PDB file of C-alpha atoms in Angstrom:
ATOM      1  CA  UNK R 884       1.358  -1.153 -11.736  1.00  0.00           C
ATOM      2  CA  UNK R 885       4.403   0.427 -11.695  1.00  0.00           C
ATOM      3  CA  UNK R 886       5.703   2.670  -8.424  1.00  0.00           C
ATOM      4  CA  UNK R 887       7.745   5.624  -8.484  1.00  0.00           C
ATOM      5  CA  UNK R 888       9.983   6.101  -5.822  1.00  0.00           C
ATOM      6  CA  UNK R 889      11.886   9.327  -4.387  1.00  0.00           C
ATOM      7  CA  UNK R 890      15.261   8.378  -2.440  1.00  0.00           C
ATOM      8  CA  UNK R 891      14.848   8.262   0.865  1.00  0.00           C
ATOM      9  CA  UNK R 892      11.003   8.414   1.280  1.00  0.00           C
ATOM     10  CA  UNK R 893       8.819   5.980   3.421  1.00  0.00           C
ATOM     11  CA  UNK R 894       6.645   3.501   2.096  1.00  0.00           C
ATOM     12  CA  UNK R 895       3.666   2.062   3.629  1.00  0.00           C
ATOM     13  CA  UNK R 896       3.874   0.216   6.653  1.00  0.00           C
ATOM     14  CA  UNK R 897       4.551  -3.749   7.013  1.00  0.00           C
ATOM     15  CA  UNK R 898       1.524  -5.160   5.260  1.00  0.00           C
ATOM     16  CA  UNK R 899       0.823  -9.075   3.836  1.00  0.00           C
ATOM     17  CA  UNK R 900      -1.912  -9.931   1.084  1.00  0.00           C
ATOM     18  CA  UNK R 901      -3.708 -13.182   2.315  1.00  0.00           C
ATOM     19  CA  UNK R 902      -4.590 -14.028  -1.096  1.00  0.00           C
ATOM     20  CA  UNK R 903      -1.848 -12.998  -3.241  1.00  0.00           C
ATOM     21  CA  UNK R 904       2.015 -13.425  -4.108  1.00  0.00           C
ATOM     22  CA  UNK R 905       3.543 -10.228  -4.749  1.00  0.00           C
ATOM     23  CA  UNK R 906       6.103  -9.662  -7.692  1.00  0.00           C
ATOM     24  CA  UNK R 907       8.669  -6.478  -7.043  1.00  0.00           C
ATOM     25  CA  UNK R 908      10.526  -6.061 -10.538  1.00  0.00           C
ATOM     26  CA  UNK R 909      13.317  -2.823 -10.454  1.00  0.00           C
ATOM     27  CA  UNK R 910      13.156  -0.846 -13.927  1.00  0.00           C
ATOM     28  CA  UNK R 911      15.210   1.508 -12.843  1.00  0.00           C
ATOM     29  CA  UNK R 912      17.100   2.646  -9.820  1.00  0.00           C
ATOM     30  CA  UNK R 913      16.503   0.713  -6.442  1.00  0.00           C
ATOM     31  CA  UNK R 914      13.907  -0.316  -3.963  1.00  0.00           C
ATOM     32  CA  UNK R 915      14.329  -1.738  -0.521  1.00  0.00           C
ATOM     33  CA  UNK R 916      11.943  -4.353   0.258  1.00  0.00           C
ATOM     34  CA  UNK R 917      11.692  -5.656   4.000  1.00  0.00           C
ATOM     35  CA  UNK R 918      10.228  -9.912   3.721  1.00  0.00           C
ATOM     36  CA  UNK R 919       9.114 -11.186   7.161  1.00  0.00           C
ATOM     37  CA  UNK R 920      11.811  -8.651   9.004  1.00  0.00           C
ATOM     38  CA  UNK R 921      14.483  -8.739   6.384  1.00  0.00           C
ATOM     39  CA  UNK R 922      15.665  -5.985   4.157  1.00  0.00           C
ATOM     40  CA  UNK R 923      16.688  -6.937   0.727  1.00  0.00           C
ATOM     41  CA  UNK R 924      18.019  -4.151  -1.936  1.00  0.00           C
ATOM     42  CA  UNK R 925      17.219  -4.883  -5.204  1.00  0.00           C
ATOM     43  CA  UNK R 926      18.967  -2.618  -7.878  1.00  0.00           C
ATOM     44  CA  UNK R 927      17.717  -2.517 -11.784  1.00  0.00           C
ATOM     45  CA  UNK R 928      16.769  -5.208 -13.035  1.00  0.00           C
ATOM     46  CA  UNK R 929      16.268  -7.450  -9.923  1.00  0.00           C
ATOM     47  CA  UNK R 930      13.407  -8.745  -8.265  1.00  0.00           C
ATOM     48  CA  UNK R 931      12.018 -10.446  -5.599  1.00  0.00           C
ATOM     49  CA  UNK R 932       8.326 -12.232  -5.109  1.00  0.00           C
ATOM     50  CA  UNK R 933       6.577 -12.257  -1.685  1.00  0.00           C
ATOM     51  CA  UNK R 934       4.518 -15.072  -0.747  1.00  0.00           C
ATOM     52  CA  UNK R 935       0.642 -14.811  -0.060  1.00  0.00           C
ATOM     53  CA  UNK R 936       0.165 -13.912   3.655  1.00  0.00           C
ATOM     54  CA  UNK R 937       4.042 -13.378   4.340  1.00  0.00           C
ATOM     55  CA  UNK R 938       4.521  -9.850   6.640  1.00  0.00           C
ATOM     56  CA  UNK R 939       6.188  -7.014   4.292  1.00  0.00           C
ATOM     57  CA  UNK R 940       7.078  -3.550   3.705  1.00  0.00           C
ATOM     58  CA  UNK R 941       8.796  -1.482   0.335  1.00  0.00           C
ATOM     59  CA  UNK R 942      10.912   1.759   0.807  1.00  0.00           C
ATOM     60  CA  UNK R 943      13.054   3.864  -1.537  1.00  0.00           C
ATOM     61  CA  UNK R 944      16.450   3.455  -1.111  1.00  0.00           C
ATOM     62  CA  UNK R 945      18.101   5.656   0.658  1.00  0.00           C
ATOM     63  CA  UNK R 946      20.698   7.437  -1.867  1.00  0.00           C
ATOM     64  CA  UNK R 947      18.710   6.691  -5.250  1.00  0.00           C
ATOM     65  CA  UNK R 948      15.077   7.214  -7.223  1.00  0.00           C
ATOM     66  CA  UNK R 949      13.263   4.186  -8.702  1.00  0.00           C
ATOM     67  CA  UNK R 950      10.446   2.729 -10.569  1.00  0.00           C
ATOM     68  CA  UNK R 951       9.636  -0.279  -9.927  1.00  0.00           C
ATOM     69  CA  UNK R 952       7.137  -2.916 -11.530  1.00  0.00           C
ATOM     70  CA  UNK R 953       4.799  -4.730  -8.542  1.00  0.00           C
ATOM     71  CA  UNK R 954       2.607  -7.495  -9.929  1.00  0.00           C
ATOM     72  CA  UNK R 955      -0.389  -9.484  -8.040  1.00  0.00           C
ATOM     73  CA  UNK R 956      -1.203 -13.123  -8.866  1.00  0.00           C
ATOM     74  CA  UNK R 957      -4.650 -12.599  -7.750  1.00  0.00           C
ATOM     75  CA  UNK R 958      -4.638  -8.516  -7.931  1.00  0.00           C
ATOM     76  CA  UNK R 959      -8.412  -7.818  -6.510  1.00  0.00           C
ATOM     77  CA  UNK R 960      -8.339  -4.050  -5.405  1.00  0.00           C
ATOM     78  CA  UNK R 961      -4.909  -3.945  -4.279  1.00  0.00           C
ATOM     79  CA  UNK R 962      -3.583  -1.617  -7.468  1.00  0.00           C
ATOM     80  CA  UNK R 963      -6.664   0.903  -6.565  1.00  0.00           C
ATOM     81  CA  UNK R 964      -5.791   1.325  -2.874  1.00  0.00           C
ATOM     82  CA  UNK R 965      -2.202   1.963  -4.331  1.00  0.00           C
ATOM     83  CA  UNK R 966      -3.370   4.640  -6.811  1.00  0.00           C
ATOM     84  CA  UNK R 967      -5.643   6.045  -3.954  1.00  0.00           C
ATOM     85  CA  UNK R 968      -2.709   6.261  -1.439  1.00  0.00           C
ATOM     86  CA  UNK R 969      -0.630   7.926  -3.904  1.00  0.00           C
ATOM     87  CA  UNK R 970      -3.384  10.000  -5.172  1.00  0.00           C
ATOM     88  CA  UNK R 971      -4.212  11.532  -1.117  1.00  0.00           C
ATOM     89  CA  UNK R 972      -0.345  12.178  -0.906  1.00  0.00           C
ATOM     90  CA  UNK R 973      -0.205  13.846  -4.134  1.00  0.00           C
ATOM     91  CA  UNK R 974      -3.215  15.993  -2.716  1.00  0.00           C
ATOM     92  CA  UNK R 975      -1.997  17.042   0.803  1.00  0.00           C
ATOM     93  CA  UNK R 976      -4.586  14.583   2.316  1.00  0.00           C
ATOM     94  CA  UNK R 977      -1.668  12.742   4.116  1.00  0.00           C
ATOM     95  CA  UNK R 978      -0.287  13.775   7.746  1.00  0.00           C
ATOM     96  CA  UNK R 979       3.117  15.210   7.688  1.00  0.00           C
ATOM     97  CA  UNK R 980       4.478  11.386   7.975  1.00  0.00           C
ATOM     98  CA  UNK R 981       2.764  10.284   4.743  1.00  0.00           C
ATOM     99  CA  UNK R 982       0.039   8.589   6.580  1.00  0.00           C
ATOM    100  CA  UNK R 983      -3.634   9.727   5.651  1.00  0.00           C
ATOM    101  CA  UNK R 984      -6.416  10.091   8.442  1.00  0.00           C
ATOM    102  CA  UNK R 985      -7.654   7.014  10.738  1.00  0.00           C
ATOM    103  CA  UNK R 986     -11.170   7.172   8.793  1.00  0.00           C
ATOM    104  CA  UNK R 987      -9.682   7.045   5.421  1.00  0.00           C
ATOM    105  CA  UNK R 988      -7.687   3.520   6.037  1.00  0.00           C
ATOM    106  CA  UNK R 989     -10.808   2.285   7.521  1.00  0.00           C
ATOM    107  CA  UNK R 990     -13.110   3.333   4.615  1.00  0.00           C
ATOM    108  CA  UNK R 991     -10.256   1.896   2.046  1.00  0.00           C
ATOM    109  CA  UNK R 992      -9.380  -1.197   4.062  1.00  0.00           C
ATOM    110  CA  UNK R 993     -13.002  -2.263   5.064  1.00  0.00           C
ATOM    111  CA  UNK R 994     -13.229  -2.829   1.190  1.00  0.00           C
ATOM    112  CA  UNK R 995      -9.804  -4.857   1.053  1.00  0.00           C
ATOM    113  CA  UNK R 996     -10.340  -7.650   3.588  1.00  0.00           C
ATOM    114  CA  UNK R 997      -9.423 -10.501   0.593  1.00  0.00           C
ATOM    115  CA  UNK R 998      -7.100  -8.332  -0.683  1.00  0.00           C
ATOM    116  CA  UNK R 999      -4.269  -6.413   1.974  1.00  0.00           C
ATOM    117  CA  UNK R1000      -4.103  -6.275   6.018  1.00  0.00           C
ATOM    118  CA  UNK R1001      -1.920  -4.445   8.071  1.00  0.00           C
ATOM    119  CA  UNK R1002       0.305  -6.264  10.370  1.00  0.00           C
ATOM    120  CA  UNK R1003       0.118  -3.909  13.041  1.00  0.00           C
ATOM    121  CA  UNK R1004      -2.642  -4.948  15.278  1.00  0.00           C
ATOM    122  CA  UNK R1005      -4.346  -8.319  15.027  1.00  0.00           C
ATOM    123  CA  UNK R1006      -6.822  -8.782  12.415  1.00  0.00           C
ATOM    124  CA  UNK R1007     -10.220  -8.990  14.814  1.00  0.00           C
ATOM    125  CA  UNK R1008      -8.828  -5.438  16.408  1.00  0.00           C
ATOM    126  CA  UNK R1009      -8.503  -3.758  12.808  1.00  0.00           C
ATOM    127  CA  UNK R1010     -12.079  -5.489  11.849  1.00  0.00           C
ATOM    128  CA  UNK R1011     -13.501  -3.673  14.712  1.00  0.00           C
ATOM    129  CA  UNK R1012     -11.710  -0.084  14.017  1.00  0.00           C
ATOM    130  CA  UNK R1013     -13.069  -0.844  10.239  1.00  0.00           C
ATOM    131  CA  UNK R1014     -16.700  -1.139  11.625  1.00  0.00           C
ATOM    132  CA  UNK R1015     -16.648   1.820  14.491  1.00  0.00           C
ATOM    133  CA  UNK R1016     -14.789   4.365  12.228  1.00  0.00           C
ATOM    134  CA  UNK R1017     -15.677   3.688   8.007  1.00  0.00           C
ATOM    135  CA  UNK R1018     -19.589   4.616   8.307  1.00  0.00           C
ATOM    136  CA  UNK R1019     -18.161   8.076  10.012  1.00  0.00           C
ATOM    137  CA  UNK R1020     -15.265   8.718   7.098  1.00  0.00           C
ATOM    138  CA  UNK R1021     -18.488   7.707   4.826  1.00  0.00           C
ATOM    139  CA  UNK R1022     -20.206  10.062   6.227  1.00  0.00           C
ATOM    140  CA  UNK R1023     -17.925  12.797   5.919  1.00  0.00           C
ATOM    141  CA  UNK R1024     -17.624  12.153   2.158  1.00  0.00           C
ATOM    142  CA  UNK R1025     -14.542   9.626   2.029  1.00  0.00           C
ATOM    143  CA  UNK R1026     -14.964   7.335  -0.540  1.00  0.00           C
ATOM    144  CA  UNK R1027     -12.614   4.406  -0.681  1.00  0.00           C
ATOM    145  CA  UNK R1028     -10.759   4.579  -3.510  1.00  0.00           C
ATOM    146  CA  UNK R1029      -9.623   7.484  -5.889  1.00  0.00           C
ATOM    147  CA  UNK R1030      -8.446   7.863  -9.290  1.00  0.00           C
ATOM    148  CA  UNK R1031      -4.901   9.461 -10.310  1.00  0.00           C
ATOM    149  CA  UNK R1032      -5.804  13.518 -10.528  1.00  0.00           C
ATOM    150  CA  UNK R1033      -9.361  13.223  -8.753  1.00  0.00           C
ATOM    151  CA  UNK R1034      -8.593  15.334  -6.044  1.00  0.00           C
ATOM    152  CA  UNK R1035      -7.622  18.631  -5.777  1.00  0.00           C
TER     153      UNK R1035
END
């Protein structure tokens, strides 16, 4: 899928795919991708490929807008959480630091176990958050995933 990116705006936090490598190709513009706690600008035309369970994080750069190509070798539901996350942002359903509700990431993550982790906690402690707080954000009518427009 390809990610559009607004100079100077977060990405998501430091993440790793246990079953996937990771392909970040620059169309245009520039990208700053953090690998295991080390920042790498890539400019158009560059690239870099994270390894399967290797700790990283993507940001704009600072001064310029990109678009940037990012590739799975085994893509499961990764692309839809990205749609999704961009999708909440797009529709105000993100806290003022781009981050959407507690419930939401454990609805969306309890279906991504192959597929993405967070590096922020162990993996048992986010298992546990998944199971205490996804039947709730079920509940109140989260659904995992959403398409591009869906909400309004």
């Amino acid at each position: 899928c390809d990610i559009t990116t607004i100079a100077g705006a977060q990405g998501p936090p430091e993440h790793m795919h246990p079953s996937s490598s990771e392909l970040f190709e620059v169309q245009e513009g520039a990208i700053v991708v953090e690998v295991d706690g080390v920042p790498h600008t890539l400019e158009s035309g560059q690239n870099i490929t994270v390894q399967a369970g290797v700790p990283h994080k993507f940001a704009s750069h600072p001064e310029l807008d990109g678009r940037t190509r990012v590739t799975f070798d085994v893509p499961g539901r990764i692309e839809d959480a990205l749609v999704t996350f961009y999708e909440l942002a797009r529709a105000g359903r993100v806290s003022a630091d781009g981050k959407p509700s507690m419930q939401q990431i454990a609805v969306t993550f309890s279906q991504l176990t192959h597929d993405m982790r967070a590096t922020i906690a162990p993996w048992a402690a986010q298992r546990a958050m998944f199971t205490v707080l996804a039947p709730i954000g079920r509940r109140r009518g989260l659904k995992p995933f959403y398409a591009w427009g869906e909400l309004n």
